[in-house]
PDB file of C-alpha atoms in Angstrom:
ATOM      1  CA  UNK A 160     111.495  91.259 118.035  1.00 82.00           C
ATOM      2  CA  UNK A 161     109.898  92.931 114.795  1.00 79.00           C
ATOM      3  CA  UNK A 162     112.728  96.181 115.533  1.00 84.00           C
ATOM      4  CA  UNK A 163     115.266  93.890 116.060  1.00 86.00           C
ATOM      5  CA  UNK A 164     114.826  91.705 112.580  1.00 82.00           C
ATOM      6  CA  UNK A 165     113.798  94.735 110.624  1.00 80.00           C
ATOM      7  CA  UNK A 166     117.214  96.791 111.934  1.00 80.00           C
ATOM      8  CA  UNK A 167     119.889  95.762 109.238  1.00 74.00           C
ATOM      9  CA  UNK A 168     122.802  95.894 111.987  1.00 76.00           C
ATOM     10  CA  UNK A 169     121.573  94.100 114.195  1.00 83.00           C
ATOM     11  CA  UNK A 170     119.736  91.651 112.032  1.00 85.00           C
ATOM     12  CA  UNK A 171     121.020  87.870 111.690  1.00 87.00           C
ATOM     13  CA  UNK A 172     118.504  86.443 109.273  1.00 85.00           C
ATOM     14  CA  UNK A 173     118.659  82.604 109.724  1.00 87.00           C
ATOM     15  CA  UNK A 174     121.735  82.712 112.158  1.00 91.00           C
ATOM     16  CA  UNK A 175     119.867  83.604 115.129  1.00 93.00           C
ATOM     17  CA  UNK A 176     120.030  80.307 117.742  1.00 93.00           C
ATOM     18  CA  UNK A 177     116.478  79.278 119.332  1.00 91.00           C
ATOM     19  CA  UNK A 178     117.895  80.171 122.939  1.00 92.00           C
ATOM     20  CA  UNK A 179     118.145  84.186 121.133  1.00 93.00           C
ATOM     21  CA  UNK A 180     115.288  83.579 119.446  1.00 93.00           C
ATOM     22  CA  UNK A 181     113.211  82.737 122.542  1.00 92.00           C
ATOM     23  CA  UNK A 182     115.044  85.413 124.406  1.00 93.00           C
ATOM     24  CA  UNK A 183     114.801  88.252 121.781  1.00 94.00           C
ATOM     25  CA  UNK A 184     111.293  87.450 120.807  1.00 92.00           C
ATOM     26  CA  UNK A 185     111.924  86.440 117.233  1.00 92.00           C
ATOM     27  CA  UNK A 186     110.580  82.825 117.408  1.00 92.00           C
ATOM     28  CA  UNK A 187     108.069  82.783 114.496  1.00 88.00           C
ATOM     29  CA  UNK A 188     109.142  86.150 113.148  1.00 89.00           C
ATOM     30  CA  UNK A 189     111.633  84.476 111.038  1.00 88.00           C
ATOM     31  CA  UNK A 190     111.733  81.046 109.400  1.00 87.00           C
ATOM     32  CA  UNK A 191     112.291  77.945 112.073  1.00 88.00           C
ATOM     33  CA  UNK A 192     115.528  76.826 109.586  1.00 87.00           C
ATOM     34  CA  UNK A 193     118.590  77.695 111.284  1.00 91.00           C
ATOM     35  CA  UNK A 194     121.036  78.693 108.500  1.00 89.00           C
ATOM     36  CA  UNK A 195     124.938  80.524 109.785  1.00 90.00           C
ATOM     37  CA  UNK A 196     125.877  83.392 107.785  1.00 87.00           C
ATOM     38  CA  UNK A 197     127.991  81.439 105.957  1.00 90.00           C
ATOM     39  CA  UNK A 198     124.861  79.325 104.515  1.00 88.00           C
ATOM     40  CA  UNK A 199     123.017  82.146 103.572  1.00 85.00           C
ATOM     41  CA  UNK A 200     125.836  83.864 101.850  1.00 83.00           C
ATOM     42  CA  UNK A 201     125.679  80.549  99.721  1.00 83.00           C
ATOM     43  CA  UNK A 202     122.437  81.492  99.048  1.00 77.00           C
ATOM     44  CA  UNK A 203     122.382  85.594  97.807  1.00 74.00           C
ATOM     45  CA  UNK A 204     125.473  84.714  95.993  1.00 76.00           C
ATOM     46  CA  UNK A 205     123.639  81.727  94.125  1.00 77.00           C
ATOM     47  CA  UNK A 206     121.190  84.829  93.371  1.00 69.00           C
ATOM     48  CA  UNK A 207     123.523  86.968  92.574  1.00 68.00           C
ATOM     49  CA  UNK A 208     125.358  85.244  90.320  1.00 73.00           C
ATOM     50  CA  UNK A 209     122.874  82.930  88.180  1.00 69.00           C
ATOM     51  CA  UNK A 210     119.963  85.493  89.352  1.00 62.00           C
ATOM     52  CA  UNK A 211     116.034  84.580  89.480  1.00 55.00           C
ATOM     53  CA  UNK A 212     115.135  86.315  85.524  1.00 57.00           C
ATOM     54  CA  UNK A 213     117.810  84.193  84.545  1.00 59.00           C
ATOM     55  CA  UNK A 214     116.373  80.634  85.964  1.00 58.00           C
ATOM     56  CA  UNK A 215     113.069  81.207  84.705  1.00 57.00           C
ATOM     57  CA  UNK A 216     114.837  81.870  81.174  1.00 60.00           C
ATOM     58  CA  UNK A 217     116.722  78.790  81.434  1.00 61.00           C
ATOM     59  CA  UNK A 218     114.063  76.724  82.803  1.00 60.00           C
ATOM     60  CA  UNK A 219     111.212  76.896  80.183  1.00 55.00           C
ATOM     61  CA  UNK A 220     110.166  72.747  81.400  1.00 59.00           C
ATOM     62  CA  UNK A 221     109.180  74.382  84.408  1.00 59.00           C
ATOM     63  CA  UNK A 222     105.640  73.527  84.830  1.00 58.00           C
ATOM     64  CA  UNK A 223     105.359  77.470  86.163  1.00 58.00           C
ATOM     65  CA  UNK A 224     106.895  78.456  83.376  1.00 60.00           C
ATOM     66  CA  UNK A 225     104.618  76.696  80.964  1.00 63.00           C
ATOM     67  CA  UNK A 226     101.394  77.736  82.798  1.00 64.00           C
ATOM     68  CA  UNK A 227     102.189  81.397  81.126  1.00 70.00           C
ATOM     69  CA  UNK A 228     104.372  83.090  84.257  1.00 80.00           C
ATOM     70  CA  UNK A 229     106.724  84.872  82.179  1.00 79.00           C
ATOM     71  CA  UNK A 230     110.037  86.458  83.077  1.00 79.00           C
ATOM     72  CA  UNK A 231     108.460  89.640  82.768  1.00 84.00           C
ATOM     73  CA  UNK A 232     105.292  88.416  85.156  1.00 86.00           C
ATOM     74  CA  UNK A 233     107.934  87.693  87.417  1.00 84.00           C
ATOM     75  CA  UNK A 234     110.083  90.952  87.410  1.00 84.00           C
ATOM     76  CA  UNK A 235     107.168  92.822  88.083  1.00 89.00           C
ATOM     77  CA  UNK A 236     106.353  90.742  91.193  1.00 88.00           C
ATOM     78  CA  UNK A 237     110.020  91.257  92.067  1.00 86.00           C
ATOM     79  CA  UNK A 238     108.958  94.960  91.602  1.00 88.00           C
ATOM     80  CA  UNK A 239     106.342  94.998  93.858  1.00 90.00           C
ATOM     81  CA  UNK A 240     107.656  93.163  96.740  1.00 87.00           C
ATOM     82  CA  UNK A 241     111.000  95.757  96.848  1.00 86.00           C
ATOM     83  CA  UNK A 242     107.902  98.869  96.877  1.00 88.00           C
ATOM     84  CA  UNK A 243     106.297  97.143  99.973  1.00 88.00           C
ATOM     85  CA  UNK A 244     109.595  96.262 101.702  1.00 84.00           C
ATOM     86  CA  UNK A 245     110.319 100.508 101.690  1.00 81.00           C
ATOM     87  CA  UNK A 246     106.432 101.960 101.489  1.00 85.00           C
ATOM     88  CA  UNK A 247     103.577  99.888 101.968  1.00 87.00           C
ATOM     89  CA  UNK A 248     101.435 102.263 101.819  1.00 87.00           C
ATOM     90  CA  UNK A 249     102.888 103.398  97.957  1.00 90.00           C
ATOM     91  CA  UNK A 250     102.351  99.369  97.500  1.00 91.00           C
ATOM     92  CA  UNK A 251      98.703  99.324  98.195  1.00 92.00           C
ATOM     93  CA  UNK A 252      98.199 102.750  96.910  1.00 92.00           C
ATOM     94  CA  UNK A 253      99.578 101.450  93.231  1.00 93.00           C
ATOM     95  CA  UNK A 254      97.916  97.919  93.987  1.00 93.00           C
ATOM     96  CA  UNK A 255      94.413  99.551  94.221  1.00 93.00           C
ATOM     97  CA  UNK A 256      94.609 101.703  91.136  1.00 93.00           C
ATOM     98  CA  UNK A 257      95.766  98.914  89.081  1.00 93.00           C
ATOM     99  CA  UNK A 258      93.934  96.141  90.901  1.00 94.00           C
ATOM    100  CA  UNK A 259      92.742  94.039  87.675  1.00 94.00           C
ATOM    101  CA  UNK A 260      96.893  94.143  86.401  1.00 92.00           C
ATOM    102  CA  UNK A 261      98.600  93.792  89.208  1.00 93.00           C
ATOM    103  CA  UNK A 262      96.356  90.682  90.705  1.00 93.00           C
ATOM    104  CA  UNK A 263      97.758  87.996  88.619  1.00 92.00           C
ATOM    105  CA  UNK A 264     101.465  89.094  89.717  1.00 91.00           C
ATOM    106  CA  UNK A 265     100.955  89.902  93.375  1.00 91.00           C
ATOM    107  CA  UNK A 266      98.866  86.499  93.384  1.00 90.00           C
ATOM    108  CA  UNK A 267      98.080  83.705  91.125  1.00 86.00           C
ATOM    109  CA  UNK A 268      99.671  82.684  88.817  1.00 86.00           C
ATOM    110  CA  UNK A 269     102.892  84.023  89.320  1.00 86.00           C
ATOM    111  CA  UNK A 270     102.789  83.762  93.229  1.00 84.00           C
ATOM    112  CA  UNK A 271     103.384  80.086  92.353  1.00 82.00           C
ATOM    113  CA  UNK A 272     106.930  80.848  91.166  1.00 81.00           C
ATOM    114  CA  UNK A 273     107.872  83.124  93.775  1.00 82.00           C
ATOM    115  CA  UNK A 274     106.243  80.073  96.376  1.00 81.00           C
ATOM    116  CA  UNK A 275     108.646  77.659  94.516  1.00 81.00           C
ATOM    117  CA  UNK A 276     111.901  80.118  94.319  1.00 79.00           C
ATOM    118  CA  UNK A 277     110.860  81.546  97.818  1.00 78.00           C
ATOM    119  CA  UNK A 278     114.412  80.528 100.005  1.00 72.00           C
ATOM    120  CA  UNK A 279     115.772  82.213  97.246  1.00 71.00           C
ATOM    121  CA  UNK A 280     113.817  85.418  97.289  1.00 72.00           C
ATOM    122  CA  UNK A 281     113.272  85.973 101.039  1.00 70.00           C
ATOM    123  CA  UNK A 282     114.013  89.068 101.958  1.00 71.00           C
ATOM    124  CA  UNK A 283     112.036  90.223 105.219  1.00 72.00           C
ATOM    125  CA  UNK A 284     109.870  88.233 107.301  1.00 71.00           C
ATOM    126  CA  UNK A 285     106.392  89.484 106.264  1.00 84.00           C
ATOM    127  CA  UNK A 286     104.178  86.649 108.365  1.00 90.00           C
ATOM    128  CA  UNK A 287     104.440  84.198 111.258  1.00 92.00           C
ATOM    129  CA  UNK A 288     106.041  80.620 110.736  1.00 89.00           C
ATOM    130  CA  UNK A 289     104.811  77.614 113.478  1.00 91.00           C
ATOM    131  CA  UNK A 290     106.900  74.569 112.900  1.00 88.00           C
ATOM    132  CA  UNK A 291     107.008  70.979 114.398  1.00 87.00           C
ATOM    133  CA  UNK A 292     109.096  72.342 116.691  1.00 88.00           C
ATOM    134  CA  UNK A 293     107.033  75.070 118.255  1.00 90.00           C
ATOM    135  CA  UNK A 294     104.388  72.603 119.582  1.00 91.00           C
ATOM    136  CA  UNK A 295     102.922  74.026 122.859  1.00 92.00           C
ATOM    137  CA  UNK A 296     104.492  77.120 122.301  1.00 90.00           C
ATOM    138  CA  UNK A 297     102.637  79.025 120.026  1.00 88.00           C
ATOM    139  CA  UNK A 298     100.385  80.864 122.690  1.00 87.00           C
ATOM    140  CA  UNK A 299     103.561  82.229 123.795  1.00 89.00           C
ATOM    141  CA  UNK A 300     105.095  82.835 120.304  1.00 91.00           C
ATOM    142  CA  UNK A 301     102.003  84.928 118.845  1.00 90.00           C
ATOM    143  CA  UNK A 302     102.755  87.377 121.071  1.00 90.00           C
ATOM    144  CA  UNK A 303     106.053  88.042 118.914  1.00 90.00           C
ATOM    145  CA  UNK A 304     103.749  89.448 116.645  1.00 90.00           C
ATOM    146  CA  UNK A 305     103.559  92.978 116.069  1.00 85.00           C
ATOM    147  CA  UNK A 306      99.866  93.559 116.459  1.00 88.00           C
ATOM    148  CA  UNK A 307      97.736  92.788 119.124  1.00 88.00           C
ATOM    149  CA  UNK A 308      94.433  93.327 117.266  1.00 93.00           C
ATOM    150  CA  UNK A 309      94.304  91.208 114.225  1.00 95.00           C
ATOM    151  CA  UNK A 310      91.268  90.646 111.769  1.00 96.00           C
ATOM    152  CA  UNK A 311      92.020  88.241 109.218  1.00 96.00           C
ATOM    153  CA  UNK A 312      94.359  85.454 109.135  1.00 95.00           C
ATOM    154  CA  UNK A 313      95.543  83.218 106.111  1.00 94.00           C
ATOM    155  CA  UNK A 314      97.170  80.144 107.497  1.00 92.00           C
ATOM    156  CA  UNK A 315      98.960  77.543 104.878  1.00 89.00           C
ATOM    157  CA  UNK A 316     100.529  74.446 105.936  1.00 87.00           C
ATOM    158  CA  UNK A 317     102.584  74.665 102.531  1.00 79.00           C
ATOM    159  CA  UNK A 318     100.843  71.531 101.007  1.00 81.00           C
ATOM    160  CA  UNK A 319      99.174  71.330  97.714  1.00 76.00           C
ATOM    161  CA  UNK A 320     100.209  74.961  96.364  1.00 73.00           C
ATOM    162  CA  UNK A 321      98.946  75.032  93.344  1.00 71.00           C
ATOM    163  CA  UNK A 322      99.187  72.045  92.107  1.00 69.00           C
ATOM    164  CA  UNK A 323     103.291  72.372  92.473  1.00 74.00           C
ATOM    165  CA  UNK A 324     102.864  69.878  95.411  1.00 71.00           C
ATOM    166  CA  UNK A 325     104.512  70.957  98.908  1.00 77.00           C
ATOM    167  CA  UNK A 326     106.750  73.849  98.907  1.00 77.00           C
ATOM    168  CA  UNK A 327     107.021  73.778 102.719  1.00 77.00           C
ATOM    169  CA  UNK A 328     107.984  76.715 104.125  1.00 76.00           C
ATOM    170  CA  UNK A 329     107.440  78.684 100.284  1.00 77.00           C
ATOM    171  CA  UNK A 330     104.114  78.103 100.468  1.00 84.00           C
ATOM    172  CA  UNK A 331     103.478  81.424 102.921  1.00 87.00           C
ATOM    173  CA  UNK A 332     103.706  83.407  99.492  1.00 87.00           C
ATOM    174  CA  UNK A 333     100.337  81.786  98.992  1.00 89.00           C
ATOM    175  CA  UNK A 334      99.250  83.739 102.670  1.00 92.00           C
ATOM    176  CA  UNK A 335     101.442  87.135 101.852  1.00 91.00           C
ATOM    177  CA  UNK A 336      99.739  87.399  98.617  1.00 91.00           C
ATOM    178  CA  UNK A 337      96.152  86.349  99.300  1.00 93.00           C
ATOM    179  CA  UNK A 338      96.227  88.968 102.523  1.00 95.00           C
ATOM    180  CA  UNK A 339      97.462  91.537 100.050  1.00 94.00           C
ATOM    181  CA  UNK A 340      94.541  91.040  98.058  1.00 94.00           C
ATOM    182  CA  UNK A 341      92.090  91.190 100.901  1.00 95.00           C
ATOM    183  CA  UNK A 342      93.724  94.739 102.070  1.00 94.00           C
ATOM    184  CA  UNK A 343      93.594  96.288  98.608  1.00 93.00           C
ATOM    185  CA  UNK A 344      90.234  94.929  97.732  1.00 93.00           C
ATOM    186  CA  UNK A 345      88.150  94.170 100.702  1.00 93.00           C
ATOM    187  CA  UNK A 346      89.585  97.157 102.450  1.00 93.00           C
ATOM    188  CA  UNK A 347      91.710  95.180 105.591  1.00 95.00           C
ATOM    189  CA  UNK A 348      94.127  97.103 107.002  1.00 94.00           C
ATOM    190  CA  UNK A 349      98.150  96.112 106.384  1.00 92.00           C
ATOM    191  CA  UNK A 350      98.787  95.978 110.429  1.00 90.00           C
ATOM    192  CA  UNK A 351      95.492  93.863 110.829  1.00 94.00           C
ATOM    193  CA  UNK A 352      96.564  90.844 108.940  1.00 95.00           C
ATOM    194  CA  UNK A 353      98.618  87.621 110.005  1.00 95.00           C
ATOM    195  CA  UNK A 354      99.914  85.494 107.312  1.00 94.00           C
ATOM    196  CA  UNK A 355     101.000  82.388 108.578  1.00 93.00           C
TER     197      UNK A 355
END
């Protein structure tokens, strides 16, 4: 499943049914929404055309905004998400030598924006999502999951982020980023972590 959504041919995104999910062994690899191709064009070309600097320039009521999360803030976390998409070892090699600067933009406070904006900036699955719908099957789902051998696990039920209330499915920033911070501080490795 992890080959097959990280292959940009033969990746779907959101379109995949759950009969191809089940079968192809992407059930909790990508997000339990169902969205056609159609829906998430809708979506990148939202991004592309009003673009994510942009709403956080026009939206200064934003209680994000006003907490100090800056456009800047933000196009640096954009920054270091599109260096662990390609290299994540480059990502955690530049995370570790600037630890103290890059914190607040892999993690709090500006992980709160990305949480918020997050249908809008997923790019990758980078975790495990368990819905409503997965009830009884999650024994069968974890084994989806790349690793068999994992050592810490960050598990948010997207509820209370920050203060911003629940961001639902947005809220597994808040497990991305606080796993990142574990591997380039307490010394985790990247293939021994499960956000969820």
């Amino acid at each position: 499943g992890r080959n097959l959504v990280s292959d940009p041919i033969s990746n779907k995104g959101l379109a995949f049914p759950l009969s191809e999910r089940d079968r192809l062994s992407v059930r909790g690899l990508v997000p339990p929404r169902i969205l056609s191709i159609q829906e998430q064009e809708r979506v990148i070309m939202d991004e592309y055309t009003r673009g994510w600097a942009a709403r956080a320039e026009q939206e200064p009521e934003d209680e994000i905004i006003k907490s100090g999360v800056s456009p800047d803030n933000i196009r640096k976390w954009k920054v270091l998400q599109s260096v662990q998409d390609r290299n994540e070892t480059l990502f955690y090699r530049i995370l570790m030598d600037n630890f103290q600067d890059m914190a607040p933009i892999i993690y709090t406070p500006t992980v709160g924006w990305a949480c918020s904006h997050f249908s809008q900036l997923y790019r990758r699955p980078r975790g495990m999502y368990f819905s409503h719908g997965d009830r009884g099957e999650m024994a069968s789902m974890v084994y989806n999951w790349e690793s068999d051998e994992v050592d810490a696990v960050v598990i948010t039920d997207g509820s209370r982020i920050l203060g911003l209330g629940d961001l639902g499915l947005g809220g597994l920033g808040i497990s991305i980023g606080k796993l990142d911070l574990y591997v380039a501080a307490g010394g985790f490795h990247p293939r021994r972590v499960l956000p969820v």
